[in-house]
Amino acid sequence: MRRHKVNQFRNRVNFLECPKNLFRWLKDLDVFDDFYFCGTNNNSYHEIIQSHFLLIAAITISDCGFAGNSRADSTASENKLPEWTLGGFMRPEGVNPIIKPDTRTKFFCPMQKDSVGWMESDTFNPAATVKDGKICVLFRAEDNSATGIGKRTSRIGLAESTDGIKMEIRNEPVLFPKEDSLKDYDWPGGCEDPRIAVTEDGTYVMLYTSWNRKIPRLCVATSQDLVNWTKHGFAFEKAYEGRFHNLKSKSGSIVTKLDNGRQVITKVNGKYLMYWGEKMINIATSYDLVNWTPELDENGELKGVVFPRNGYFDSALTECGPPALLTDKGILLLYNGKNRVDDKRDTRFPAGTYSAGQLLFDAHNPGKVIGRLDVPFFRPMDNFEKSGQYKDGTVFIEGLVFFKGKWFLYYGCADSLVGVAIFDPSKKTSGDSLPKNTEA
């Protein structure tokens, strides 16, 4: 009977047209843990024993494709990642988005002097850290005070989770424009796009964009409890006697390390170091995590260490993502790459879309790139990632935490929602599949 069922299965799928390495690949997939492969005496056919999986196998192998991921299709190819990278990151089935706008949540805004729905329009671009055995996500939320990207007021909210997926959101934001010393920087656009890291003694350091709708400034805030924050102002205010006071700046990724399972801020060559920037990636150093000094080149200008590349997914922008990570291979930086909209873009990906890449820097010479992905490891795949407030689609990564033996990556979905993807280092997984055709 078992042989009969296998023969029936053979009649439906032509194994000779499938490459042998496909079977070796299928062996590594968790979904096939319950059955084994063996050869026959007279040909190169492979038999799947366990008749109750025949239907699954037929769907999986038919047309030599793998249908276990609903986002994959016959026009996509596997995206194997080098050993120095993190990933691939898998989206948990049926849970995203994990944070959505809420029109019911109100708080009294000291700037507008009225009760406002501080997260009624969009919730996106999250930072993340771990505190008291929970993942804490600090996300950007926009009210409905205007229309258009950058025209509403942004505030930073806080959500907590025991599993990294199901979120409990505080009713009020934790960082927002108010009557304080940062009024000239924060009003009226607010506080945007946080990245957060923690010191060994438990001080949380947030780098965020202060937006007065004239100049975006990379600012610093610190906290002991993630609720009460001290704003320290523009990160580069004191550097070079105030030369960069009006510098347009954003997106700071402080270098961290994994210490006994805890991700903490670390020094590089005796100083704290961060990668920062949007149009290009720069380096800045600090002795106190509050006052930062950008590196300059031989001409006294800002020293760029990474730039956009024509014909690649990051052809328009290279914008820093979550805190960088010092590993045994170097300093790993996950970043956001924007595709151009002209003929210099990567035509495999939609024009204007944001996808995520990875960079590896020399730990002793942190401005030297020793590894760079040519394709994104993470890109818009679901409909709510492909379009939203930002119509061209984003998976904008800003939060990365190590929690219970796994890496949790938090990202903004098309400037509208918050999603999560998870990497289990004990399993070999690929990055998001790559399109073979143009305009995926």
mmCIF file of C-alpha atoms in Angstrom, residues 277-434:
data_model
loop_
_atom_site.group_PDB
_atom_site.id
_atom_site.type_symbol
_atom_site.label_atom_id
_atom_site.label_comp_id
_atom_site.label_asym_id
_atom_site.label_seq_id
_atom_site.Cartn_x
_atom_site.Cartn_y
_atom_site.Cartn_z
ATOM 1 C CA GLY A 277 23.218 59.523 8.793
ATOM 2 C CA GLU A 278 20.812 59.124 5.924
ATOM 3 C CA LYS A 279 22.286 60.279 2.612
ATOM 4 C CA MET A 280 25.550 58.659 3.633
ATOM 5 C CA ILE A 281 26.745 56.866 6.756
ATOM 6 C CA ASN A 282 29.110 58.757 9.045
ATOM 7 C CA ILE A 283 30.889 58.015 12.317
ATOM 8 C CA ALA A 284 30.751 59.947 15.599
ATOM 9 C CA THR A 285 32.444 59.245 18.943
ATOM 10 C CA SER A 286 31.728 60.196 22.534
ATOM 11 C CA TYR A 287 33.081 59.837 26.068
ATOM 12 C CA ASP A 288 29.725 60.308 27.822
ATOM 13 C CA LEU A 289 27.034 59.121 25.320
ATOM 14 C CA VAL A 290 25.507 62.630 25.348
ATOM 15 C CA ASN A 291 28.013 64.853 23.555
ATOM 16 C CA TRP A 292 29.151 63.412 20.235
ATOM 17 C CA THR A 293 31.886 64.447 17.802
ATOM 18 C CA PRO A 294 31.482 63.595 14.100
ATOM 19 C CA GLU A 295 34.562 62.384 12.266
ATOM 20 C CA LEU A 296 35.978 64.686 9.587
ATOM 21 C CA ASP A 297 38.022 63.911 6.513
ATOM 22 C CA GLU A 298 41.346 65.450 5.486
ATOM 23 C CA ASN A 299 39.485 68.494 4.131
ATOM 24 C CA GLY A 300 37.665 69.144 7.367
ATOM 25 C CA GLU A 301 34.318 67.944 6.036
ATOM 26 C CA LEU A 302 32.083 65.212 7.371
ATOM 27 C CA LYS A 303 33.699 61.859 6.700
ATOM 28 C CA GLY A 304 31.389 59.455 4.923
ATOM 29 C CA VAL A 305 32.203 55.766 5.232
ATOM 30 C CA VAL A 306 29.290 54.287 3.256
ATOM 31 C CA PHE A 307 27.460 55.778 0.283
ATOM 32 C CA PRO A 308 24.508 54.810 -1.951
ATOM 33 C CA ARG A 309 25.311 52.656 -4.994
ATOM 34 C CA ASN A 310 23.754 53.083 -8.415
ATOM 35 C CA GLY A 311 22.039 49.950 -9.608
ATOM 36 C CA TYR A 312 21.533 48.536 -6.126
ATOM 37 C CA PHE A 313 18.632 48.465 -3.669
ATOM 38 C CA ASP A 314 20.353 51.270 -1.700
ATOM 39 C CA SER A 315 20.893 53.500 -4.727
ATOM 40 C CA ALA A 316 19.200 56.569 -3.189
ATOM 41 C CA LEU A 317 19.898 56.449 0.559
ATOM 42 C CA THR A 318 21.876 54.474 3.121
ATOM 43 C CA GLU A 319 20.258 55.164 6.497
ATOM 44 C CA CYS A 320 21.402 53.596 9.760
ATOM 45 C CA GLY A 321 19.108 51.085 11.405
ATOM 46 C CA PRO A 322 19.129 49.641 14.953
ATOM 47 C CA PRO A 323 22.145 49.731 17.279
ATOM 48 C CA ALA A 324 25.257 48.245 15.687
ATOM 49 C CA LEU A 325 26.672 45.011 17.095
ATOM 50 C CA LEU A 326 30.310 44.164 17.843
ATOM 51 C CA THR A 327 30.895 40.523 16.888
ATOM 52 C CA ASP A 328 33.907 38.252 16.561
ATOM 53 C CA LYS A 329 33.946 39.106 12.840
ATOM 54 C CA GLY A 330 33.725 42.903 13.155
ATOM 55 C CA ILE A 331 31.092 45.580 13.749
ATOM 56 C CA LEU A 332 27.777 44.632 12.188
ATOM 57 C CA LEU A 333 25.415 47.397 11.111
ATOM 58 C CA LEU A 334 21.931 46.756 9.799
ATOM 59 C CA TYR A 335 20.741 49.673 7.688
ATOM 60 C CA ASN A 336 17.894 50.918 5.533
ATOM 61 C CA GLY A 337 18.475 51.321 1.810
ATOM 62 C CA LYS A 338 16.195 53.342 -0.435
ATOM 63 C CA ASN A 339 15.930 52.543 -4.131
ATOM 64 C CA ARG A 340 16.137 55.387 -6.632
ATOM 65 C CA VAL A 341 13.175 56.227 -8.842
ATOM 66 C CA ASP A 342 15.122 56.785 -12.077
ATOM 67 C CA ASP A 343 17.113 54.549 -14.416
ATOM 68 C CA LYS A 344 19.922 54.274 -11.852
ATOM 69 C CA ARG A 345 17.817 52.194 -9.478
ATOM 70 C CA ASP A 346 17.853 48.447 -8.963
ATOM 71 C CA THR A 347 15.068 47.410 -11.321
ATOM 72 C CA ARG A 348 14.437 44.159 -9.433
ATOM 73 C CA PHE A 349 12.800 46.186 -6.670
ATOM 74 C CA PRO A 350 10.072 48.836 -6.859
ATOM 75 C CA ALA A 351 11.195 52.415 -7.358
ATOM 76 C CA GLY A 352 11.398 54.368 -4.113
ATOM 77 C CA THR A 353 11.053 51.356 -1.838
ATOM 78 C CA TYR A 354 13.012 50.948 1.412
ATOM 79 C CA SER A 355 14.649 47.570 2.058
ATOM 80 C CA ALA A 356 17.227 46.490 4.641
ATOM 81 C CA GLY A 357 20.895 45.661 4.151
ATOM 82 C CA GLN A 358 23.859 44.698 6.326
ATOM 83 C CA LEU A 359 27.387 46.049 6.607
ATOM 84 C CA LEU A 360 30.455 44.694 8.364
ATOM 85 C CA PHE A 361 33.185 47.066 9.550
ATOM 86 C CA ASP A 362 36.682 46.305 10.794
ATOM 87 C CA ALA A 363 36.512 46.404 14.619
ATOM 88 C CA HIS A 364 39.967 48.030 14.822
ATOM 89 C CA ASN A 365 39.290 50.450 11.979
ATOM 90 C CA PRO A 366 35.529 51.096 12.252
ATOM 91 C CA GLY A 367 35.424 53.206 9.108
ATOM 92 C CA LYS A 368 36.656 50.357 6.933
ATOM 93 C CA VAL A 369 33.965 48.259 5.276
ATOM 94 C CA ILE A 370 34.920 44.583 5.035
ATOM 95 C CA GLY A 371 31.514 43.183 4.114
ATOM 96 C CA ARG A 372 28.382 44.488 2.401
ATOM 97 C CA LEU A 373 25.304 42.752 1.062
ATOM 98 C CA ASP A 374 24.517 43.464 -2.578
ATOM 99 C CA VAL A 375 20.862 42.536 -2.117
ATOM 100 C CA PRO A 376 18.519 43.207 0.815
ATOM 101 C CA PHE A 377 18.098 40.549 3.477
ATOM 102 C CA PHE A 378 14.701 42.024 4.321
ATOM 103 C CA ARG A 379 12.278 43.784 1.986
ATOM 104 C CA PRO A 380 8.573 44.676 1.718
ATOM 105 C CA MET A 381 6.657 41.437 1.187
ATOM 106 C CA ASP A 382 3.207 41.780 2.750
ATOM 107 C CA ASN A 383 0.644 44.205 1.376
ATOM 108 C CA PHE A 384 0.813 46.483 4.445
ATOM 109 C CA GLU A 385 4.593 46.674 3.975
ATOM 110 C CA LYS A 386 4.358 47.437 0.268
ATOM 111 C CA SER A 387 2.137 50.495 0.629
ATOM 112 C CA GLY A 388 0.727 52.766 3.301
ATOM 113 C CA GLN A 389 1.303 56.380 4.274
ATOM 114 C CA TYR A 390 4.534 55.935 2.326
ATOM 115 C CA LYS A 391 3.091 54.640 -0.928
ATOM 116 C CA ASP A 392 6.238 52.953 -2.297
ATOM 117 C CA GLY A 393 6.611 50.664 0.700
ATOM 118 C CA THR A 394 9.091 50.200 3.530
ATOM 119 C CA VAL A 395 10.378 47.741 6.033
ATOM 120 C CA PHE A 396 12.200 50.383 8.043
ATOM 121 C CA ILE A 397 14.320 48.650 10.687
ATOM 122 C CA GLU A 398 15.150 50.473 13.936
ATOM 123 C CA GLY A 399 14.825 47.946 16.774
ATOM 124 C CA LEU A 400 16.995 44.859 17.364
ATOM 125 C CA VAL A 401 17.100 42.905 20.627
ATOM 126 C CA PHE A 402 18.419 39.560 21.824
ATOM 127 C CA PHE A 403 15.710 37.863 23.870
ATOM 128 C CA LYS A 404 15.463 34.268 25.083
ATOM 129 C CA GLY A 405 18.095 33.054 22.649
ATOM 130 C CA LYS A 406 16.623 34.736 19.570
ATOM 131 C CA TRP A 407 17.012 38.032 17.743
ATOM 132 C CA PHE A 408 13.871 40.149 17.393
ATOM 133 C CA LEU A 409 13.855 42.761 14.617
ATOM 134 C CA TYR A 410 11.241 45.528 14.823
ATOM 135 C CA TYR A 411 10.418 47.652 11.811
ATOM 136 C CA GLY A 412 8.055 50.252 10.417
ATOM 137 C CA CYS A 413 5.668 49.155 7.673
ATOM 138 C CA ALA A 414 5.205 51.848 4.998
ATOM 139 C CA ASP A 415 5.195 54.609 7.653
ATOM 140 C CA SER A 416 1.924 53.242 9.006
ATOM 141 C CA LEU A 417 2.352 50.154 11.238
ATOM 142 C CA VAL A 418 4.864 48.190 13.310
ATOM 143 C CA GLY A 419 5.995 44.657 12.464
ATOM 144 C CA VAL A 420 8.360 42.063 13.929
ATOM 145 C CA ALA A 421 10.574 39.355 12.454
ATOM 146 C CA ILE A 422 12.615 36.772 14.360
ATOM 147 C CA PHE A 423 15.956 35.058 13.763
ATOM 148 C CA ASP A 424 16.762 31.854 15.629
ATOM 149 C CA PRO A 425 20.571 31.356 15.497
ATOM 150 C CA SER A 426 20.119 27.613 16.023
ATOM 151 C CA LYS A 427 18.468 27.311 12.607
ATOM 152 C CA LYS A 428 19.747 28.029 9.126
ATOM 153 C CA THR A 429 17.389 30.424 7.394
ATOM 154 C CA SER A 430 17.694 32.582 4.309
ATOM 155 C CA GLY A 431 16.856 36.220 3.790
ATOM 156 C CA ASP A 432 13.683 37.347 2.061
ATOM 157 C CA SER A 433 13.456 35.766 -1.376
ATOM 158 C CA LEU A 434 14.840 37.693 -4.316
#
